[in-house]
mmCIF file of C-alpha atoms in Angstrom:
data_model
loop_
_atom_site.group_PDB
_atom_site.id
_atom_site.type_symbol
_atom_site.label_atom_id
_atom_site.label_comp_id
_atom_site.label_asym_id
_atom_site.label_seq_id
_atom_site.Cartn_x
_atom_site.Cartn_y
_atom_site.Cartn_z
ATOM 1 C CA MET A 542 -0.159 0.493 0.166
ATOM 2 C CA ILE A 543 1.631 3.133 -0.667
ATOM 3 C CA ARG A 544 -1.664 5.587 1.236
ATOM 4 C CA GLN A 545 0.690 6.914 3.421
ATOM 5 C CA ASP A 546 2.747 8.868 -0.082
ATOM 6 C CA ALA A 547 2.322 12.710 -0.420
ATOM 7 C CA ARG A 548 1.245 10.990 -4.467
ATOM 8 C CA TYR A 549 -1.995 9.474 -2.815
ATOM 9 C CA GLN A 550 -2.710 12.494 -1.203
ATOM 10 C CA GLN A 551 -2.180 15.178 -3.143
ATOM 11 C CA GLY A 552 -3.728 12.182 -5.395
ATOM 12 C CA LEU A 553 -7.000 12.507 -3.050
ATOM 13 C CA GLU A 554 -7.178 15.891 -2.552
ATOM 14 C CA LEU A 555 -7.401 16.754 -6.954
ATOM 15 C CA ILE A 556 -9.350 13.271 -7.492
ATOM 16 C CA GLU A 557 -12.163 15.021 -4.491
ATOM 17 C CA PHE A 558 -11.780 18.578 -6.593
ATOM 18 C CA LEU A 559 -12.641 16.819 -9.799
ATOM 19 C CA HIS A 560 -14.868 14.678 -9.132
ATOM 20 C CA ARG A 561 -16.265 15.796 -6.359
ATOM 21 C CA GLY A 562 -16.986 12.392 -4.451
ATOM 22 C CA HIS A 563 -18.614 11.356 -7.924
ATOM 23 C CA SER A 564 -17.849 10.259 -10.770
ATOM 24 C CA GLY A 565 -14.256 9.558 -11.264
ATOM 25 C CA GLY A 566 -14.119 8.702 -7.870
ATOM 26 C CA GLU A 567 -16.991 6.123 -8.079
ATOM 27 C CA ARG A 568 -15.321 4.552 -10.246
ATOM 28 C CA VAL A 569 -12.197 4.506 -7.621
ATOM 29 C CA ALA A 570 -13.907 3.367 -4.387
ATOM 30 C CA ALA A 571 -15.739 0.710 -6.967
ATOM 31 C CA VAL A 572 -12.682 -1.839 -7.566
ATOM 32 C CA ALA A 573 -11.521 -0.759 -3.999
ATOM 33 C CA ASP A 574 -12.688 -3.654 -2.905
ATOM 34 C CA ILE A 575 -11.909 -5.995 -5.357
ATOM 35 C CA SER A 576 -8.376 -4.489 -5.853
ATOM 36 C CA PRO A 577 -7.564 -1.944 -2.734
ATOM 37 C CA ASN A 578 -3.850 -1.911 -4.313
ATOM 38 C CA PHE A 579 -5.281 -0.813 -8.066
ATOM 39 C CA ALA A 580 -7.760 1.500 -6.460
ATOM 40 C CA ASP A 581 -3.866 2.698 -4.521
ATOM 41 C CA MET A 582 -2.109 3.039 -7.645
ATOM 42 C CA THR A 583 -4.830 4.978 -9.456
ATOM 43 C CA ILE A 584 -4.133 8.039 -7.454
ATOM 44 C CA ALA A 585 -0.887 8.226 -6.852
ATOM 45 C CA TRP A 586 0.115 6.745 -10.007
ATOM 46 C CA ALA A 587 -2.595 8.092 -11.960
ATOM 47 C CA THR A 588 -3.359 11.029 -9.753
ATOM 48 C CA GLY A 589 -0.832 12.264 -8.181
ATOM 49 C CA HIS A 590 1.680 11.628 -9.872
ATOM 50 C CA ILE A 591 0.383 12.555 -13.201
ATOM 51 C CA LEU A 592 -2.438 14.978 -13.734
ATOM 52 C CA THR A 593 0.737 16.662 -11.660
ATOM 53 C CA ARG A 594 3.365 17.185 -13.621
ATOM 54 C CA PRO A 595 4.102 21.115 -14.773
ATOM 55 C CA GLY A 596 4.175 21.711 -17.888
ATOM 56 C CA LEU A 597 0.749 21.236 -19.060
ATOM 57 C CA ASP A 598 -2.652 22.724 -17.782
ATOM 58 C CA LEU A 599 -5.109 20.367 -15.692
ATOM 59 C CA ALA A 600 -7.969 21.141 -18.291
ATOM 60 C CA THR A 601 -5.209 20.429 -20.925
ATOM 61 C CA ARG A 602 -4.992 16.968 -19.783
ATOM 62 C CA GLU A 603 -8.555 16.393 -18.761
ATOM 63 C CA LEU A 604 -9.171 17.320 -22.578
ATOM 64 C CA ILE A 605 -6.191 14.683 -23.428
ATOM 65 C CA MET A 606 -7.783 11.674 -21.497
ATOM 66 C CA VAL A 607 -11.505 12.822 -22.883
ATOM 67 C CA ALA A 608 -10.141 12.595 -26.486
ATOM 68 C CA ALA A 609 -7.601 9.589 -25.007
ATOM 69 C CA TYR A 610 -11.476 7.176 -23.929
ATOM 70 C CA ALA A 611 -14.201 8.616 -26.994
ATOM 71 C CA PRO A 612 -12.652 6.465 -28.795
ATOM 72 C CA GLN A 613 -12.292 3.578 -27.088
ATOM 73 C CA GLY A 614 -15.694 2.913 -27.560
ATOM 74 C CA PHE A 615 -15.470 0.562 -24.449
ATOM 75 C CA ALA A 616 -14.598 3.227 -21.800
ATOM 76 C CA LEU A 617 -18.089 4.930 -22.012
ATOM 77 C CA ALA A 618 -18.009 6.251 -17.957
ATOM 78 C CA GLN A 619 -14.258 7.725 -18.041
ATOM 79 C CA LEU A 620 -14.536 9.067 -21.175
ATOM 80 C CA VAL A 621 -18.070 11.314 -18.625
ATOM 81 C CA ALA A 622 -15.621 11.349 -15.863
ATOM 82 C CA HIS A 623 -13.291 13.055 -17.925
ATOM 83 C CA ALA A 624 -15.326 15.916 -19.525
ATOM 84 C CA GLU A 625 -17.416 16.660 -16.568
ATOM 85 C CA ALA A 626 -13.692 17.159 -14.345
ATOM 86 C CA ALA A 627 -12.329 19.428 -18.025
ATOM 87 C CA LEU A 628 -15.610 21.235 -16.894
ATOM 88 C CA ARG A 629 -14.280 21.226 -12.672
ATOM 89 C CA ALA A 630 -10.728 22.380 -14.977
ATOM 90 C CA GLY A 631 -11.588 25.250 -16.498
ATOM 91 C CA ALA A 632 -12.082 23.848 -19.666
ATOM 92 C CA THR A 633 -15.444 24.830 -21.905
ATOM 93 C CA ARG A 634 -18.145 22.407 -23.240
ATOM 94 C CA GLN A 635 -17.304 23.900 -26.267
ATOM 95 C CA GLN A 636 -13.752 23.001 -26.178
ATOM 96 C CA ILE A 637 -14.674 19.065 -24.469
ATOM 97 C CA LEU A 638 -17.301 19.031 -27.879
ATOM 98 C CA GLU A 639 -14.499 20.454 -30.330
ATOM 99 C CA THR A 640 -11.724 18.142 -28.794
ATOM 100 C CA ILE A 641 -14.153 14.680 -29.264
ATOM 101 C CA LEU A 642 -15.974 16.731 -33.413
ATOM 102 C CA GLN A 643 -11.119 16.731 -33.732
ATOM 103 C CA LEU A 644 -11.673 12.880 -33.785
ATOM 104 C CA THR A 645 -13.668 12.385 -36.664
ATOM 105 C CA PHE A 646 -11.661 11.838 -38.881
ATOM 106 C CA TYR A 647 -8.530 9.655 -37.411
ATOM 107 C CA ALA A 648 -10.976 7.740 -34.738
ATOM 108 C CA GLY A 649 -14.506 7.340 -37.088
ATOM 109 C CA ASP A 650 -17.956 8.710 -36.951
ATOM 110 C CA PRO A 651 -19.513 5.569 -34.834
ATOM 111 C CA ALA A 652 -16.989 6.991 -32.161
ATOM 112 C CA VAL A 653 -17.294 10.694 -32.442
ATOM 113 C CA SER A 654 -21.482 10.169 -32.718
ATOM 114 C CA ASN A 655 -21.573 7.649 -29.752
ATOM 115 C CA ALA A 656 -18.913 9.787 -27.760
ATOM 116 C CA LEU A 657 -21.797 12.968 -28.360
ATOM 117 C CA VAL A 658 -24.181 10.367 -26.911
ATOM 118 C CA ALA A 659 -22.631 9.525 -23.771
ATOM 119 C CA LEU A 660 -21.424 13.381 -23.382
ATOM 120 C CA LYS A 661 -24.741 14.279 -23.771
ATOM 121 C CA GLY A 662 -26.267 15.900 -20.512
ATOM 122 C CA VAL A 663 -22.259 16.862 -19.645
ATOM 123 C CA LEU A 664 -22.694 18.640 -23.122
ATOM 124 C CA ALA A 665 -26.461 20.428 -22.233
ATOM 125 C CA GLU A 666 -26.192 24.289 -20.613
ATOM 126 C CA PRO A 667 -26.659 23.957 -17.371
ATOM 127 C CA GLN A 668 -30.159 25.258 -16.396
ATOM 128 C CA ALA A 669 -30.367 28.221 -14.370
#
């Protein structure tokens, strides 16, 4: 276990900021009972180490993950979680939409269509 690691704590804080107890946080919690080590690695390494690196802002990193998950087809829950996180990190709905549309000729129409449908709730304008 790596729970005492400073990167683990940094990862926990970042997950709370980006996911506010749902989406990505739920994904980590869902596997914690099955494999606490995988949950710890996700928190410490993927979040605490990778997302906090210098060189790219957090919104850009989240948009990259949106672009990575969108064409996979089997990672729609992760796509939604990272699109929500992108918004919390400062990306706009338009930037998320353009990130997905950019994939049309590279990932194919079905992947883009499925991603857009999966993100319908995220891309909808919030009700006032």
